[in-house]
mmCIF file with all atom_site columns, C-alpha atoms and ligand atoms in Angstrom:
data_model
loop_
_atom_site.group_PDB
_atom_site.id
_atom_site.type_symbol
_atom_site.label_atom_id
_atom_site.label_alt_id
_atom_site.label_comp_id
_atom_site.label_asym_id
_atom_site.label_entity_id
_atom_site.label_seq_id
_atom_site.pdbx_PDB_ins_code
_atom_site.Cartn_x
_atom_site.Cartn_y
_atom_site.Cartn_z
_atom_site.occupancy
_atom_site.B_iso_or_equiv
_atom_site.pdbx_formal_charge
_atom_site.auth_seq_id
_atom_site.auth_comp_id
_atom_site.auth_asym_id
_atom_site.auth_atom_id
_atom_site.pdbx_PDB_model_num
ATOM   1   C  CA  . UNK A 1 1   ? 10.440  9.540   -24.450 1.00 0.00 ? 1295 UNK A CA  1
ATOM   2   C  CA  . UNK A 1 2   ? 8.899   11.289  -21.808 1.00 0.00 ? 1296 UNK A CA  1
ATOM   3   C  CA  . UNK A 1 3   ? 9.393   12.334  -18.325 1.00 0.00 ? 1297 UNK A CA  1
ATOM   4   C  CA  . UNK A 1 4   ? 9.317   9.769   -15.404 1.00 0.00 ? 1298 UNK A CA  1
ATOM   5   C  CA  . UNK A 1 5   ? 7.315   10.392  -12.630 1.00 0.00 ? 1299 UNK A CA  1
ATOM   6   C  CA  . UNK A 1 6   ? 7.425   8.898   -8.760  1.00 0.00 ? 1300 UNK A CA  1
ATOM   7   C  CA  . UNK A 1 7   ? 4.620   6.591   -8.911  1.00 0.00 ? 1301 UNK A CA  1
ATOM   8   C  CA  . UNK A 1 8   ? 3.874   7.958   -5.372  1.00 0.00 ? 1302 UNK A CA  1
ATOM   9   C  CA  . UNK A 1 9   ? 4.067   11.778  -5.101  1.00 0.00 ? 1303 UNK A CA  1
ATOM   10  C  CA  . UNK A 1 10  ? 3.496   12.096  -8.751  1.00 0.00 ? 1304 UNK A CA  1
ATOM   11  C  CA  . UNK A 1 11  ? 6.846   14.258  -9.232  1.00 0.00 ? 1305 UNK A CA  1
ATOM   12  C  CA  . UNK A 1 12  ? 8.580   14.061  -12.239 1.00 0.00 ? 1306 UNK A CA  1
ATOM   13  C  CA  . UNK A 1 13  ? 12.352  12.192  -10.878 1.00 0.00 ? 1307 UNK A CA  1
ATOM   14  C  CA  . UNK A 1 14  ? 15.129  10.513  -13.248 1.00 0.00 ? 1308 UNK A CA  1
ATOM   15  C  CA  . UNK A 1 15  ? 15.996  7.708   -14.047 1.00 0.00 ? 1309 UNK A CA  1
ATOM   16  C  CA  . UNK A 1 16  ? 18.210  6.792   -12.325 1.00 0.00 ? 1310 UNK A CA  1
ATOM   17  C  CA  . UNK A 1 17  ? 16.119  7.979   -8.977  1.00 0.00 ? 1311 UNK A CA  1
ATOM   18  C  CA  . UNK A 1 18  ? 13.145  5.461   -11.055 1.00 0.00 ? 1312 UNK A CA  1
ATOM   19  C  CA  . UNK A 1 19  ? 15.736  2.234   -11.267 1.00 0.00 ? 1313 UNK A CA  1
ATOM   20  C  CA  . UNK A 1 20  ? 17.044  2.676   -7.023  1.00 0.00 ? 1314 UNK A CA  1
ATOM   21  C  CA  . UNK A 1 21  ? 13.666  3.219   -5.937  1.00 0.00 ? 1315 UNK A CA  1
ATOM   22  C  CA  . UNK A 1 22  ? 11.747  1.571   -7.652  1.00 0.00 ? 1316 UNK A CA  1
ATOM   23  C  CA  . UNK A 1 23  ? 9.253   3.985   -9.451  1.00 0.00 ? 1317 UNK A CA  1
ATOM   24  C  CA  . UNK A 1 24  ? 9.789   5.842   -5.978  1.00 0.00 ? 1318 UNK A CA  1
ATOM   25  C  CA  . UNK A 1 25  ? 11.535  9.087   -6.134  1.00 0.00 ? 1319 UNK A CA  1
ATOM   26  C  CA  . UNK A 1 26  ? 14.238  9.331   -2.696  1.00 0.00 ? 1320 UNK A CA  1
ATOM   27  C  CA  . UNK A 1 27  ? 12.141  12.325  -0.676  1.00 0.00 ? 1321 UNK A CA  1
ATOM   28  C  CA  . UNK A 1 28  ? 8.796   9.365   -1.422  1.00 0.00 ? 1322 UNK A CA  1
ATOM   29  C  CA  . UNK A 1 29  ? 10.029  6.086   -0.579  1.00 0.00 ? 1323 UNK A CA  1
ATOM   30  C  CA  . UNK A 1 30  ? 12.716  8.035   3.030   1.00 0.00 ? 1324 UNK A CA  1
ATOM   31  C  CA  . UNK A 1 31  ? 9.278   9.182   4.177   1.00 0.00 ? 1325 UNK A CA  1
ATOM   32  C  CA  . UNK A 1 32  ? 7.350   6.131   3.535   1.00 0.00 ? 1326 UNK A CA  1
ATOM   33  C  CA  . UNK A 1 33  ? 9.665   4.382   4.938   1.00 0.00 ? 1327 UNK A CA  1
ATOM   34  C  CA  . UNK A 1 34  ? 9.040   5.345   8.035   1.00 0.00 ? 1328 UNK A CA  1
ATOM   35  C  CA  . UNK A 1 35  ? 5.706   4.559   8.245   1.00 0.00 ? 1329 UNK A CA  1
ATOM   36  C  CA  . UNK A 1 36  ? 6.558   0.981   10.386  1.00 0.00 ? 1330 UNK A CA  1
ATOM   37  C  CA  . UNK A 1 37  ? 7.617   3.370   12.998  1.00 0.00 ? 1331 UNK A CA  1
ATOM   38  C  CA  . UNK A 1 38  ? 4.719   5.232   13.182  1.00 0.00 ? 1332 UNK A CA  1
ATOM   39  C  CA  . UNK A 1 39  ? 1.863   5.053   15.978  1.00 0.00 ? 1333 UNK A CA  1
ATOM   40  C  CA  . UNK A 1 40  ? -1.847  4.623   15.632  1.00 0.00 ? 1334 UNK A CA  1
ATOM   41  C  CA  . UNK A 1 41  ? -2.630  7.924   16.077  1.00 0.00 ? 1335 UNK A CA  1
ATOM   42  C  CA  . UNK A 1 42  ? 0.213   8.898   13.777  1.00 0.00 ? 1336 UNK A CA  1
ATOM   43  C  CA  . UNK A 1 43  ? -0.908  6.812   10.797  1.00 0.00 ? 1337 UNK A CA  1
ATOM   44  C  CA  . UNK A 1 44  ? -4.222  7.918   11.424  1.00 0.00 ? 1338 UNK A CA  1
ATOM   45  C  CA  . UNK A 1 45  ? -2.832  12.250  10.101  1.00 0.00 ? 1339 UNK A CA  1
ATOM   46  C  CA  . UNK A 1 46  ? -1.641  10.806  7.332   1.00 0.00 ? 1340 UNK A CA  1
ATOM   47  C  CA  . UNK A 1 47  ? -2.743  11.989  4.079   1.00 0.00 ? 1341 UNK A CA  1
ATOM   48  C  CA  . UNK A 1 48  ? -2.515  8.689   2.131   1.00 0.00 ? 1342 UNK A CA  1
ATOM   49  C  CA  . UNK A 1 49  ? -4.010  5.070   2.567   1.00 0.00 ? 1343 UNK A CA  1
ATOM   50  C  CA  . UNK A 1 50  ? -3.036  2.877   5.430   1.00 0.00 ? 1344 UNK A CA  1
ATOM   51  C  CA  . UNK A 1 51  ? -3.664  -0.404  6.494   1.00 0.00 ? 1345 UNK A CA  1
ATOM   52  C  CA  . UNK A 1 52  ? -1.708  -2.467  9.121   1.00 0.00 ? 1346 UNK A CA  1
ATOM   53  C  CA  . UNK A 1 53  ? -2.300  -6.351  8.522   1.00 0.00 ? 1347 UNK A CA  1
ATOM   54  C  CA  . UNK A 1 54  ? -1.746  -9.183  10.290  1.00 0.00 ? 1348 UNK A CA  1
ATOM   55  C  CA  . UNK A 1 55  ? 0.015   -12.029 8.227   1.00 0.00 ? 1349 UNK A CA  1
ATOM   56  C  CA  . UNK A 1 56  ? -2.544  -14.193 8.479   1.00 0.00 ? 1350 UNK A CA  1
ATOM   57  C  CA  . UNK A 1 57  ? -4.610  -10.850 7.290   1.00 0.00 ? 1351 UNK A CA  1
ATOM   58  C  CA  . UNK A 1 58  ? -6.036  -10.018 9.745   1.00 0.00 ? 1352 UNK A CA  1
ATOM   59  C  CA  . UNK A 1 59  ? -7.089  -5.670  10.151  1.00 0.00 ? 1353 UNK A CA  1
ATOM   60  C  CA  . UNK A 1 60  ? -5.007  -4.904  12.683  1.00 0.00 ? 1354 UNK A CA  1
ATOM   61  C  CA  . UNK A 1 61  ? -5.838  -1.018  11.822  1.00 0.00 ? 1355 UNK A CA  1
ATOM   62  C  CA  . UNK A 1 62  ? -7.168  1.384   8.912   1.00 0.00 ? 1356 UNK A CA  1
ATOM   63  C  CA  . UNK A 1 63  ? -7.185  5.346   8.379   1.00 0.00 ? 1357 UNK A CA  1
ATOM   64  C  CA  . UNK A 1 64  ? -9.016  7.557   7.399   1.00 0.00 ? 1358 UNK A CA  1
ATOM   65  C  CA  . UNK A 1 65  ? -7.783  8.155   3.971   1.00 0.00 ? 1359 UNK A CA  1
ATOM   66  C  CA  . UNK A 1 66  ? -8.155  4.291   3.063   1.00 0.00 ? 1360 UNK A CA  1
ATOM   67  C  CA  . UNK A 1 67  ? -11.811 4.914   4.584   1.00 0.00 ? 1361 UNK A CA  1
ATOM   68  C  CA  . UNK A 1 68  ? -12.651 7.988   2.564   1.00 0.00 ? 1362 UNK A CA  1
ATOM   69  C  CA  . UNK A 1 69  ? -10.447 5.990   -0.327  1.00 0.00 ? 1363 UNK A CA  1
ATOM   70  C  CA  . UNK A 1 70  ? -11.930 2.492   0.064   1.00 0.00 ? 1364 UNK A CA  1
ATOM   71  C  CA  . UNK A 1 71  ? -15.747 4.008   0.736   1.00 0.00 ? 1365 UNK A CA  1
ATOM   72  C  CA  . UNK A 1 72  ? -15.488 2.127   4.831   1.00 0.00 ? 1366 UNK A CA  1
ATOM   73  C  CA  . UNK A 1 73  ? -15.952 3.168   8.675   1.00 0.00 ? 1367 UNK A CA  1
ATOM   74  C  CA  . UNK A 1 74  ? -12.260 2.125   10.276  1.00 0.00 ? 1368 UNK A CA  1
ATOM   75  C  CA  . UNK A 1 75  ? -14.067 1.020   12.884  1.00 0.00 ? 1369 UNK A CA  1
ATOM   76  C  CA  . UNK A 1 76  ? -16.085 -1.269  10.388  1.00 0.00 ? 1370 UNK A CA  1
ATOM   77  C  CA  . UNK A 1 77  ? -13.062 -2.950  8.841   1.00 0.00 ? 1371 UNK A CA  1
ATOM   78  C  CA  . UNK A 1 78  ? -10.865 -3.275  11.946  1.00 0.00 ? 1372 UNK A CA  1
ATOM   79  C  CA  . UNK A 1 79  ? -10.202 -7.206  14.027  1.00 0.00 ? 1373 UNK A CA  1
ATOM   80  C  CA  . UNK A 1 80  ? -11.871 -8.363  10.545  1.00 0.00 ? 1374 UNK A CA  1
ATOM   81  C  CA  . UNK A 1 81  ? -10.258 -10.336 7.415   1.00 0.00 ? 1375 UNK A CA  1
ATOM   82  C  CA  . UNK A 1 82  ? -8.379  -8.329  4.407   1.00 0.00 ? 1376 UNK A CA  1
ATOM   83  C  CA  . UNK A 1 83  ? -8.845  -10.852 1.051   1.00 0.00 ? 1377 UNK A CA  1
ATOM   84  C  CA  . UNK A 1 84  ? -12.364 -12.782 2.313   1.00 0.00 ? 1378 UNK A CA  1
ATOM   85  C  CA  . UNK A 1 85  ? -14.175 -10.302 3.589   1.00 0.00 ? 1379 UNK A CA  1
ATOM   86  C  CA  . UNK A 1 86  ? -13.569 -6.563  3.465   1.00 0.00 ? 1380 UNK A CA  1
ATOM   87  C  CA  . UNK A 1 87  ? -12.058 -6.533  -0.404  1.00 0.00 ? 1381 UNK A CA  1
ATOM   88  C  CA  . UNK A 1 88  ? -12.169 -10.188 -1.979  1.00 0.00 ? 1382 UNK A CA  1
ATOM   89  C  CA  . UNK A 1 89  ? -10.641 -8.202  -5.102  1.00 0.00 ? 1383 UNK A CA  1
ATOM   90  C  CA  . UNK A 1 90  ? -7.336  -8.396  -2.910  1.00 0.00 ? 1384 UNK A CA  1
ATOM   91  C  CA  . UNK A 1 91  ? -7.303  -11.788 -2.833  1.00 0.00 ? 1385 UNK A CA  1
ATOM   92  C  CA  . UNK A 1 92  ? -5.769  -13.234 -6.119  1.00 0.00 ? 1386 UNK A CA  1
ATOM   93  C  CA  . UNK A 1 93  ? -2.255  -13.498 -7.659  1.00 0.00 ? 1387 UNK A CA  1
ATOM   94  C  CA  . UNK A 1 94  ? -1.505  -9.636  -7.708  1.00 0.00 ? 1388 UNK A CA  1
ATOM   95  C  CA  . UNK A 1 95  ? -2.424  -8.648  -4.568  1.00 0.00 ? 1389 UNK A CA  1
ATOM   96  C  CA  . UNK A 1 96  ? -2.894  -11.623 -2.072  1.00 0.00 ? 1390 UNK A CA  1
ATOM   97  C  CA  . UNK A 1 97  ? 0.169   -13.962 -3.776  1.00 0.00 ? 1391 UNK A CA  1
ATOM   98  C  CA  . UNK A 1 98  ? 2.849   -10.541 -3.550  1.00 0.00 ? 1392 UNK A CA  1
ATOM   99  C  CA  . UNK A 1 99  ? 1.345   -9.667  -0.072  1.00 0.00 ? 1393 UNK A CA  1
ATOM   100 C  CA  . UNK A 1 100 ? 2.282   -13.653 1.445   1.00 0.00 ? 1394 UNK A CA  1
ATOM   101 C  CA  . UNK A 1 101 ? 6.200   -14.187 -0.500  1.00 0.00 ? 1395 UNK A CA  1
ATOM   102 C  CA  . UNK A 1 102 ? 6.579   -10.221 0.526   1.00 0.00 ? 1396 UNK A CA  1
ATOM   103 C  CA  . UNK A 1 103 ? 5.440   -12.432 4.156   1.00 0.00 ? 1397 UNK A CA  1
ATOM   104 C  CA  . UNK A 1 104 ? 8.433   -14.532 4.105   1.00 0.00 ? 1398 UNK A CA  1
ATOM   105 C  CA  . UNK A 1 105 ? 10.945  -12.182 2.449   1.00 0.00 ? 1399 UNK A CA  1
ATOM   106 C  CA  . UNK A 1 106 ? 13.503  -9.854  4.493   1.00 0.00 ? 1400 UNK A CA  1
ATOM   107 C  CA  . UNK A 1 107 ? 13.470  -7.473  1.901   1.00 0.00 ? 1401 UNK A CA  1
ATOM   108 C  CA  . UNK A 1 108 ? 12.550  -3.711  3.141   1.00 0.00 ? 1402 UNK A CA  1
ATOM   109 C  CA  . UNK A 1 109 ? 9.547   -2.806  0.950   1.00 0.00 ? 1403 UNK A CA  1
ATOM   110 C  CA  . UNK A 1 110 ? 7.182   -4.092  -2.607  1.00 0.00 ? 1404 UNK A CA  1
ATOM   111 C  CA  . UNK A 1 111 ? 5.869   -1.723  -4.663  1.00 0.00 ? 1405 UNK A CA  1
ATOM   112 C  CA  . UNK A 1 112 ? 3.487   -2.087  -7.132  1.00 0.00 ? 1406 UNK A CA  1
ATOM   113 C  CA  . UNK A 1 113 ? -0.025  -1.687  -9.314  1.00 0.00 ? 1407 UNK A CA  1
ATOM   114 C  CA  . UNK A 1 114 ? -3.797  -2.615  -8.483  1.00 0.00 ? 1408 UNK A CA  1
ATOM   115 C  CA  . UNK A 1 115 ? -6.616  -2.456  -8.848  1.00 0.00 ? 1409 UNK A CA  1
ATOM   116 C  CA  . UNK A 1 116 ? -9.513  -1.952  -5.455  1.00 0.00 ? 1410 UNK A CA  1
ATOM   117 C  CA  . UNK A 1 117 ? -13.142 -2.544  -7.241  1.00 0.00 ? 1411 UNK A CA  1
ATOM   118 C  CA  . UNK A 1 118 ? -15.339 -1.127  -4.464  1.00 0.00 ? 1412 UNK A CA  1
ATOM   119 C  CA  . UNK A 1 119 ? -19.137 -1.901  -5.059  1.00 0.00 ? 1413 UNK A CA  1
ATOM   120 C  CA  . UNK A 1 120 ? -18.550 2.050   -5.697  1.00 0.00 ? 1414 UNK A CA  1
ATOM   121 C  CA  . UNK A 1 121 ? -16.080 1.655   -8.461  1.00 0.00 ? 1415 UNK A CA  1
ATOM   122 C  CA  . UNK A 1 122 ? -13.093 1.378   -9.455  1.00 0.00 ? 1416 UNK A CA  1
ATOM   123 C  CA  . UNK A 1 123 ? -9.802  2.057   -8.268  1.00 0.00 ? 1417 UNK A CA  1
ATOM   124 C  CA  . UNK A 1 124 ? -6.365  2.196   -9.149  1.00 0.00 ? 1418 UNK A CA  1
ATOM   125 C  CA  . UNK A 1 125 ? -4.132  2.712   -6.603  1.00 0.00 ? 1419 UNK A CA  1
ATOM   126 C  CA  . UNK A 1 126 ? 0.271   2.181   -5.638  1.00 0.00 ? 1420 UNK A CA  1
ATOM   127 C  CA  . UNK A 1 127 ? 0.827   -0.635  -3.212  1.00 0.00 ? 1421 UNK A CA  1
ATOM   128 C  CA  . UNK A 1 128 ? 3.801   -0.236  -1.136  1.00 0.00 ? 1422 UNK A CA  1
ATOM   129 C  CA  . UNK A 1 129 ? 4.168   -3.081  1.619   1.00 0.00 ? 1423 UNK A CA  1
ATOM   130 C  CA  . UNK A 1 130 ? 6.453   -2.676  4.450   1.00 0.00 ? 1424 UNK A CA  1
ATOM   131 C  CA  . UNK A 1 131 ? 6.982   -5.246  7.209   1.00 0.00 ? 1425 UNK A CA  1
ATOM   132 C  CA  . UNK A 1 132 ? 5.816   -3.415  10.797  1.00 0.00 ? 1426 UNK A CA  1
ATOM   133 C  CA  . UNK A 1 133 ? 6.941   -6.690  12.828  1.00 0.00 ? 1427 UNK A CA  1
ATOM   134 C  CA  . UNK A 1 134 ? 5.827   -8.509  12.377  1.00 0.00 ? 1428 UNK A CA  1
ATOM   135 C  CA  . UNK A 1 135 ? 2.798   -7.620  10.497  1.00 0.00 ? 1429 UNK A CA  1
ATOM   136 C  CA  . UNK A 1 136 ? 2.901   -5.390  7.160   1.00 0.00 ? 1430 UNK A CA  1
ATOM   137 C  CA  . UNK A 1 137 ? 1.574   -1.668  6.299   1.00 0.00 ? 1431 UNK A CA  1
ATOM   138 C  CA  . UNK A 1 138 ? 0.401   -1.946  3.783   1.00 0.00 ? 1432 UNK A CA  1
ATOM   139 C  CA  . UNK A 1 139 ? 0.450   1.997   2.222   1.00 0.00 ? 1433 UNK A CA  1
ATOM   140 C  CA  . UNK A 1 140 ? -2.330  2.764   -1.108  1.00 0.00 ? 1434 UNK A CA  1
ATOM   141 C  CA  . UNK A 1 141 ? -2.079  6.457   -2.876  1.00 0.00 ? 1435 UNK A CA  1
ATOM   142 C  CA  . UNK A 1 142 ? -4.529  6.815   -5.541  1.00 0.00 ? 1436 UNK A CA  1
ATOM   143 C  CA  . UNK A 1 143 ? -3.155  7.111   -8.728  1.00 0.00 ? 1437 UNK A CA  1
ATOM   144 C  CA  . UNK A 1 144 ? -3.517  10.282  -10.561 1.00 0.00 ? 1438 UNK A CA  1
ATOM   145 C  CA  . UNK A 1 145 ? -2.597  9.179   -13.448 1.00 0.00 ? 1439 UNK A CA  1
ATOM   146 C  CA  . UNK A 1 146 ? -4.972  9.097   -17.069 1.00 0.00 ? 1440 UNK A CA  1
ATOM   147 C  CA  . UNK A 1 147 ? -5.451  5.126   -17.352 1.00 0.00 ? 1441 UNK A CA  1
ATOM   148 C  CA  . UNK A 1 148 ? -3.678  3.649   -20.340 1.00 0.00 ? 1442 UNK A CA  1
HETATM 149 ZN ZN1 . ZN  B 2 .   ? 7.663   11.051  -4.965  1.00 0.00 ? 218  ZN  B ZN1 1
#
């Protein structure tokens, strides 16, 4: 068996920590749980992507790190519908389906891996959904581990 890496920061973590926090180390998970409490200005300063989505999929906030990852201007994305207009590749069970499920549940977070298919190419990412009032914060981090 090889090392188990944190799905967010890539640090080597113990097996028990992985079981506890869905593949993300405790330090990262604590930080992620704070995202819903951050102001939009603070979201803009984060080194990883954050999208705030209304339950109907409308983009309410889109930080510069996500803009850089996706090759988009945040101002051109806000107010539009993510599944139909912005990222049709997310309009699948593995993303939109999980999103809908998450919206109906009380779970603090939902973590999964996904591959965006942007015009400029595919990007493998780690996704974390968090409730932010009636909305959902989507944290996005590019995966740096080699493709399996
Ligand atoms: Zn970590």
